[in-house]
mmCIF file of C-alpha atoms in Angstrom:
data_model
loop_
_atom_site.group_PDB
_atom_site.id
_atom_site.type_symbol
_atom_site.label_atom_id
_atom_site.label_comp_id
_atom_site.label_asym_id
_atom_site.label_seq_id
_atom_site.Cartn_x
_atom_site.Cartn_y
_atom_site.Cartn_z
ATOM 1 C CA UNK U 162 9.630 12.522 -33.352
ATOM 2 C CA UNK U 163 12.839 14.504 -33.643
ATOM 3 C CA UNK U 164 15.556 13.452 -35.647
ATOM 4 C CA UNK U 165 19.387 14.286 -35.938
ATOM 5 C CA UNK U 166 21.004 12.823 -39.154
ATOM 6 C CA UNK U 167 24.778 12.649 -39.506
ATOM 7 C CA UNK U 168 26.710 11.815 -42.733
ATOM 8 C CA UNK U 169 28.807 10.315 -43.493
ATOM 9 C CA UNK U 170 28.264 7.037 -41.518
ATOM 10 C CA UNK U 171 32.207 6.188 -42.147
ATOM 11 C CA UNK U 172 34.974 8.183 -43.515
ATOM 12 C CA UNK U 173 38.621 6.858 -44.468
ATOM 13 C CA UNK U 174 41.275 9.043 -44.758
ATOM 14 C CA UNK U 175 45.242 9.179 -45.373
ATOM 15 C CA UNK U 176 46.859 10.746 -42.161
ATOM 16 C CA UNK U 177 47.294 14.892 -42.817
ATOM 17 C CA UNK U 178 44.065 14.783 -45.339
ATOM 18 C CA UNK U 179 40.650 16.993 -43.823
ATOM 19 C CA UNK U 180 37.539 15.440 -43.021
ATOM 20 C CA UNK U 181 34.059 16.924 -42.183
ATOM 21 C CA UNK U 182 31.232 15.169 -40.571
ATOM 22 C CA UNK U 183 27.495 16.835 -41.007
ATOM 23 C CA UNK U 184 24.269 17.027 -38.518
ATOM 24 C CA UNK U 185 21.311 17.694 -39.439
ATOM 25 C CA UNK U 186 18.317 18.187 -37.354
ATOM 26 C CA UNK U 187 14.290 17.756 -37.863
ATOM 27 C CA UNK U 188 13.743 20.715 -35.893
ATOM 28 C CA UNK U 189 15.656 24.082 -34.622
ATOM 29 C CA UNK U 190 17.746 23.262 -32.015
ATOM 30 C CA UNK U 191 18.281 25.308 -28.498
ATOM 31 C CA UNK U 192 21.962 24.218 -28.677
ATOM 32 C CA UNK U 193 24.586 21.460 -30.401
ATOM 33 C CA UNK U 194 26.961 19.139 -28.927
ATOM 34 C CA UNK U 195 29.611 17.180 -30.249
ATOM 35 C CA UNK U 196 31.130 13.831 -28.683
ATOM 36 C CA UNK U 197 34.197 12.207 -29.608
ATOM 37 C CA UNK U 198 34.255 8.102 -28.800
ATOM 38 C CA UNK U 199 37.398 6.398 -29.503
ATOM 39 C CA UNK U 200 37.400 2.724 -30.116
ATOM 40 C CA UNK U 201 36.492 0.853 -26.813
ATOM 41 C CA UNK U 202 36.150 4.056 -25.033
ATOM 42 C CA UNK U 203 33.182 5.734 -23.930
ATOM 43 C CA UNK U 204 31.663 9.133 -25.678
ATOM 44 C CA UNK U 205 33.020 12.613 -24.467
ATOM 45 C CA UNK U 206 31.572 15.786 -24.652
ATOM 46 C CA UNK U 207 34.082 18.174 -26.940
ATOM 47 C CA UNK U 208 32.147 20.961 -27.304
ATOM 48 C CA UNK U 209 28.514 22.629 -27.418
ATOM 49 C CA UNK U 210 27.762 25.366 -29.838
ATOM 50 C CA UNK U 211 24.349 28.184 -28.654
ATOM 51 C CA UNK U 212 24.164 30.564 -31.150
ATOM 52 C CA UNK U 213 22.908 30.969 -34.597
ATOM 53 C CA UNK U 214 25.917 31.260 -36.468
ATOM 54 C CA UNK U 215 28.250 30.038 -33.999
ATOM 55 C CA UNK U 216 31.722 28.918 -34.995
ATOM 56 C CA UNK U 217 34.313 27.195 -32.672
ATOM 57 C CA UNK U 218 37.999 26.114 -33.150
ATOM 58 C CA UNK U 219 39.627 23.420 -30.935
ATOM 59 C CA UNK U 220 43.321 22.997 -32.254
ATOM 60 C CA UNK U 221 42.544 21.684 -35.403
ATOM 61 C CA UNK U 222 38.788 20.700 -34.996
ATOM 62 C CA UNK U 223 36.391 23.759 -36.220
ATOM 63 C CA UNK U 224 32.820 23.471 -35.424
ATOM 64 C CA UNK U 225 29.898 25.264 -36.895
ATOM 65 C CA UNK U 226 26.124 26.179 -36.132
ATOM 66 C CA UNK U 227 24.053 26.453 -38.752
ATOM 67 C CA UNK U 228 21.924 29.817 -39.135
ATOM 68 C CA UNK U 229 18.393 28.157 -38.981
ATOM 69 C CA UNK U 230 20.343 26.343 -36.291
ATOM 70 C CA UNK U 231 19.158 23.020 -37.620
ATOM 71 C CA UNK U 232 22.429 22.009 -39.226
ATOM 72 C CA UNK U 233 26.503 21.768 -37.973
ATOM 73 C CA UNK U 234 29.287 20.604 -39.276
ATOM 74 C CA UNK U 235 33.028 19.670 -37.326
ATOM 75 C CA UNK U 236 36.044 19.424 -39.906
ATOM 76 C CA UNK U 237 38.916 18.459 -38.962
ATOM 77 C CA UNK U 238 42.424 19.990 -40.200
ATOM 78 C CA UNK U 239 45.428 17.344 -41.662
ATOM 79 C CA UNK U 240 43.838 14.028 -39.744
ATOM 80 C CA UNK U 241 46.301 12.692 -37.296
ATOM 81 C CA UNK U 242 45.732 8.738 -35.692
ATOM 82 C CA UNK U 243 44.634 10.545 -32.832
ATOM 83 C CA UNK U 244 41.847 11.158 -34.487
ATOM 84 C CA UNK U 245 40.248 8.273 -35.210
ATOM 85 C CA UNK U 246 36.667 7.122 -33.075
ATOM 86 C CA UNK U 247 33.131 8.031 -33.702
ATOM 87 C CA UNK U 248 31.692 11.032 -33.588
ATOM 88 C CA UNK U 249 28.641 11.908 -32.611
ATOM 89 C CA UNK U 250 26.640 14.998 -33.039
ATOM 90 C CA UNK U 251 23.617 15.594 -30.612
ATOM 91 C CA UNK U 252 20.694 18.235 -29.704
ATOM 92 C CA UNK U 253 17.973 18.764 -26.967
ATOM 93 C CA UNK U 254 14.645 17.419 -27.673
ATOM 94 C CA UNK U 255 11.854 19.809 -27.433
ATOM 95 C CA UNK U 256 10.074 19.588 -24.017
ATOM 96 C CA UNK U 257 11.934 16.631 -22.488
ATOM 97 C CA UNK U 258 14.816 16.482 -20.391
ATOM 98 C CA UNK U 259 17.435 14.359 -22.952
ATOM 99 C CA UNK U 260 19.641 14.454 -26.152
ATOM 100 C CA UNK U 261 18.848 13.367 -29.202
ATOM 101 C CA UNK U 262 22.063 11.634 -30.702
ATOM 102 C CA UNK U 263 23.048 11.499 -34.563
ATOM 103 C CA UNK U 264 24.310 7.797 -35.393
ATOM 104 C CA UNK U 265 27.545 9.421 -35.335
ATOM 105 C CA UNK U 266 30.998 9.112 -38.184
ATOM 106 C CA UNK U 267 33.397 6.901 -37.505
ATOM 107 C CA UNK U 268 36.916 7.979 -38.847
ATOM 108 C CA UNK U 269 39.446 5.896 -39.813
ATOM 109 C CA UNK U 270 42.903 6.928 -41.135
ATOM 110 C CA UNK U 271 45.362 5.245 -42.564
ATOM 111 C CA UNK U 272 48.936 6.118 -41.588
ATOM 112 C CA UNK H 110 36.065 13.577 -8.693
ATOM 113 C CA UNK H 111 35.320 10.105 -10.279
ATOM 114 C CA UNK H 112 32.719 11.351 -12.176
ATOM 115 C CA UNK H 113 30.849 8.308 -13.574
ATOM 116 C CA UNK H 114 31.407 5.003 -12.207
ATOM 117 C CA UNK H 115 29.553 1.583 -13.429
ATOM 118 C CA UNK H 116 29.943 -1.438 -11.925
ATOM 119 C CA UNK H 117 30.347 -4.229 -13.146
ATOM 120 C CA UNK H 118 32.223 -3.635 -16.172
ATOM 121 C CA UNK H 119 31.568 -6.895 -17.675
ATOM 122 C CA UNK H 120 29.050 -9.529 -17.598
ATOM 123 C CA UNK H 121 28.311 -12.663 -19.171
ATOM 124 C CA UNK H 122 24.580 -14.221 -18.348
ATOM 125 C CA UNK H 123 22.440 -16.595 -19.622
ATOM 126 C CA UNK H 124 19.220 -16.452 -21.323
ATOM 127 C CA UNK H 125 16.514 -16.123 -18.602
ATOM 128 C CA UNK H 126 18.865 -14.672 -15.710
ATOM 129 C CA UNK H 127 18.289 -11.627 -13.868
ATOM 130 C CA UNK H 128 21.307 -8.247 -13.281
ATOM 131 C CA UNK H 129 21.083 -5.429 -11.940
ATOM 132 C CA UNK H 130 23.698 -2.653 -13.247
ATOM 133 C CA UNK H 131 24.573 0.149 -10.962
ATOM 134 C CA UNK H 132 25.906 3.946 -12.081
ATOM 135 C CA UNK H 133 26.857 6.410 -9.691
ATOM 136 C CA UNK H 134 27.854 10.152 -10.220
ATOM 137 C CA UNK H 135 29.894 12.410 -7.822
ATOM 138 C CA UNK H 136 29.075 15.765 -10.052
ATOM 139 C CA UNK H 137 25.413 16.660 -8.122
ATOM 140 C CA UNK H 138 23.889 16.249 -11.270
ATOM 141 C CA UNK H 139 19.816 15.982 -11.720
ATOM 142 C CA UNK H 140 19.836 13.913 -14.785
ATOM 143 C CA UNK H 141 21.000 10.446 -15.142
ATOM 144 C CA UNK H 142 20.476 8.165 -18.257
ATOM 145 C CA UNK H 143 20.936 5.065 -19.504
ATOM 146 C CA UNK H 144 22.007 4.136 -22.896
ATOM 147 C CA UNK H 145 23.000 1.103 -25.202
ATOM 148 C CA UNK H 146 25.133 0.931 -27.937
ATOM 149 C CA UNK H 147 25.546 -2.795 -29.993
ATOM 150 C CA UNK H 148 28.579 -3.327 -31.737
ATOM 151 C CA UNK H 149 29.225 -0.411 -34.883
ATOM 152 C CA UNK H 150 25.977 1.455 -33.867
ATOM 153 C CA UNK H 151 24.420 4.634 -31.691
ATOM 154 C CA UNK H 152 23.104 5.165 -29.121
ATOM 155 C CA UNK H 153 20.154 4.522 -28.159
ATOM 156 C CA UNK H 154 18.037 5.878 -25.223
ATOM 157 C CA UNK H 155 16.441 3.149 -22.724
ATOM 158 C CA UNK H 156 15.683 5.183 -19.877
ATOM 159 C CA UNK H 157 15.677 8.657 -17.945
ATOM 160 C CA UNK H 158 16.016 10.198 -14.731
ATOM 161 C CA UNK H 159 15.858 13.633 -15.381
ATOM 162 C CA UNK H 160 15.495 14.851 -11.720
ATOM 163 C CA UNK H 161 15.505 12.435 -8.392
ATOM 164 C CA UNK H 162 12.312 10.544 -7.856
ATOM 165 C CA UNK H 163 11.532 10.811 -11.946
ATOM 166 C CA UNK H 164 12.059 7.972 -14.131
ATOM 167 C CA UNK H 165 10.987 8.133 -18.289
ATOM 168 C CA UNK H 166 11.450 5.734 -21.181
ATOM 169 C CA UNK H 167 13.591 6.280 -23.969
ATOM 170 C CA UNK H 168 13.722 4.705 -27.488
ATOM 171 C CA UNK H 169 14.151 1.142 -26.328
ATOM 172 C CA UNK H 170 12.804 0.502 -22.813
ATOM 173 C CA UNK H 171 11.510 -2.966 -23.126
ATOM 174 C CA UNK H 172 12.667 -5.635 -21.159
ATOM 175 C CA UNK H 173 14.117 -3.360 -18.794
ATOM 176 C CA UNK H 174 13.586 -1.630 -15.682
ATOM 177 C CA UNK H 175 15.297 1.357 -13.558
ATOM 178 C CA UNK H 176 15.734 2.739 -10.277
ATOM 179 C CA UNK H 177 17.013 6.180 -9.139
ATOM 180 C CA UNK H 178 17.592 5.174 -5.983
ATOM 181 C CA UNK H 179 18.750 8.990 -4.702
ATOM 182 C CA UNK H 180 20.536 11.713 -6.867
ATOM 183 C CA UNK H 181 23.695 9.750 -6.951
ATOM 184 C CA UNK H 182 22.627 6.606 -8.256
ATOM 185 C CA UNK H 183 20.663 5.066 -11.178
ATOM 186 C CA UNK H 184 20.276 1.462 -11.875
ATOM 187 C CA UNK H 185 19.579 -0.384 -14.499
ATOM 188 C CA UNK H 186 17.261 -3.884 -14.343
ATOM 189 C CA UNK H 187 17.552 -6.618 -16.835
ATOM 190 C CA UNK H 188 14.415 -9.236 -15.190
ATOM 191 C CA UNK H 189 14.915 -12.023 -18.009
ATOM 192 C CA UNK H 190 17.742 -11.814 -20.055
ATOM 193 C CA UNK H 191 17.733 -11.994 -23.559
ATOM 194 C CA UNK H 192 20.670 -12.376 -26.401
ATOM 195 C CA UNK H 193 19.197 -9.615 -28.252
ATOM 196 C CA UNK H 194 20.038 -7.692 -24.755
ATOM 197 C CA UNK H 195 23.608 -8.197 -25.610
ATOM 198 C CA UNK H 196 25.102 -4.734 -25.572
ATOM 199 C CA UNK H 197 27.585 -1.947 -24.440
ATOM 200 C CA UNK H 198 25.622 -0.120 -21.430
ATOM 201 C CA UNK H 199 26.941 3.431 -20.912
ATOM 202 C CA UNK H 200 25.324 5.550 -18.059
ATOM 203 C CA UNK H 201 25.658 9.204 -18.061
ATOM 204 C CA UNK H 202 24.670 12.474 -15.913
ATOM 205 C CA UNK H 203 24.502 16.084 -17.032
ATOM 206 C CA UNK H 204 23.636 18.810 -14.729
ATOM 207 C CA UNK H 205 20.283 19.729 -16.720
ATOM 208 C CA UNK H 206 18.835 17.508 -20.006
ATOM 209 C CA UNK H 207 20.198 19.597 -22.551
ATOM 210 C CA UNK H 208 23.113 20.181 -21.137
ATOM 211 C CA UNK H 209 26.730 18.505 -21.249
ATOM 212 C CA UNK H 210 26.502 14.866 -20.858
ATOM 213 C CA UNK H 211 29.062 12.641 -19.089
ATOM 214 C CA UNK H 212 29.469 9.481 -19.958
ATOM 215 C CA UNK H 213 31.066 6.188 -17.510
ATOM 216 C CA UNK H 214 32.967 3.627 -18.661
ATOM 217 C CA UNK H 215 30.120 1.348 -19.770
ATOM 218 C CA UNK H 216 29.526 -2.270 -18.967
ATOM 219 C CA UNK H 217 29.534 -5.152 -21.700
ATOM 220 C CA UNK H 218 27.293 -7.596 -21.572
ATOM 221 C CA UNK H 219 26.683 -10.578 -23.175
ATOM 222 C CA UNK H 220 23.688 -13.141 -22.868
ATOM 223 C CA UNK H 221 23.914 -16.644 -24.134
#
């Protein structure tokens, strides 16, 4: 069946250092959402991305769409704590009615 | 708006018992799911509702059972407990499946 991949599973950072988190899908995707959990929390939506192409800024997230629109990416600009959870990339699955979810990155950063 | 709301929002049963755990959304949304996520992992699908009066499996639906009782509400049926059910239960909505999800609050359970 479809798959979405995400790597890396965990990333560790020093507070004000980048990170990047990648999806990739099995198949083309109709759209791509991202979803930010922080520790003990539940997962919330952050943004979805349509077109081939696409690229999105959010402060100092930036989130892309791949051309095949099989593949994104969200980096993130000088880490703050804030930042730290699991997130999760995720994609409609052909001909049903539900997301398919990567495993998600968690981020941790050291102050 | 509350949004998503799951009661209860923790449980502790034994091996064997029986819970029911309810989600209700205030957004009019079609689709309602339920998902479980064990401790440094995904999510993982157990079942759908993607439009009152449908119900689907997801990735994992054994052992469990739903209801979508109207458009509001969508439960979720554990019949016989097991520890390998022990789990963070989220329950979301979105307005169509591939659209936005929203997530509630979750419920942890744990089975002895």
């Amino acid at each position: 069946g479809q798959q979405v991949m995400q790597i890396p599973q965990y990333q560790h950072v020093q507070e004000g250092e980048d990170f990047t988190t990648y999806c990739n899908s099995s198949t083309t995707l109709s759209n791509i959402q991202w979803y930010k959990q922080r520790p003990g929390g539940h997962p919330v939506f952050l943004i979805q991305l349509v077109k081939s192409g696409e690229v999105k800024k959010q402060k100092r997230l930036t989130f892309q769409f791949g051309e095949a629109k099989k593949n994104s990416s969200l980096h993130i600009t000088a880490t703050q704590t804030t930042d730290v959870g699991t997130y999760f990339c995720a994609g409609p699955e052909r001909g049903a009615q539900k997301l398919v979810f990567g495993q998600g990155t968690r981020l941790t950063i050291n102050p | 708006n509350a949004g998503v709301t799951q009661t209860p929002k923790f449980q502790v049963l034994k091996t064997g018992q029986s819970m029911t755990l309810q989600c209700a959304q205030d957004m009019n949304h079609n689709s309602m799911y339920w998902y479980r996520q064990d401790p440094g992992m995904g999510l993982r699908l157990i079942y759908y509702s993607a439009s009152e009066g449908t119900t689907d499996k997801g990735e994992v639906p054994n052992g469990y059972n739903v209801s979508r009782l109207n458009k509001r509400e969508f439960s979720l049926r554990l019949e016989s407990a097991a520890p390998s059910q022990t789990s963070v239960y989220f329950c979301a909505s979105s307005s169509t499946g591939m659209g936005e999800q929203f997530f509630g609050p979750g419920t942890r359970l744990t089975v002895l």
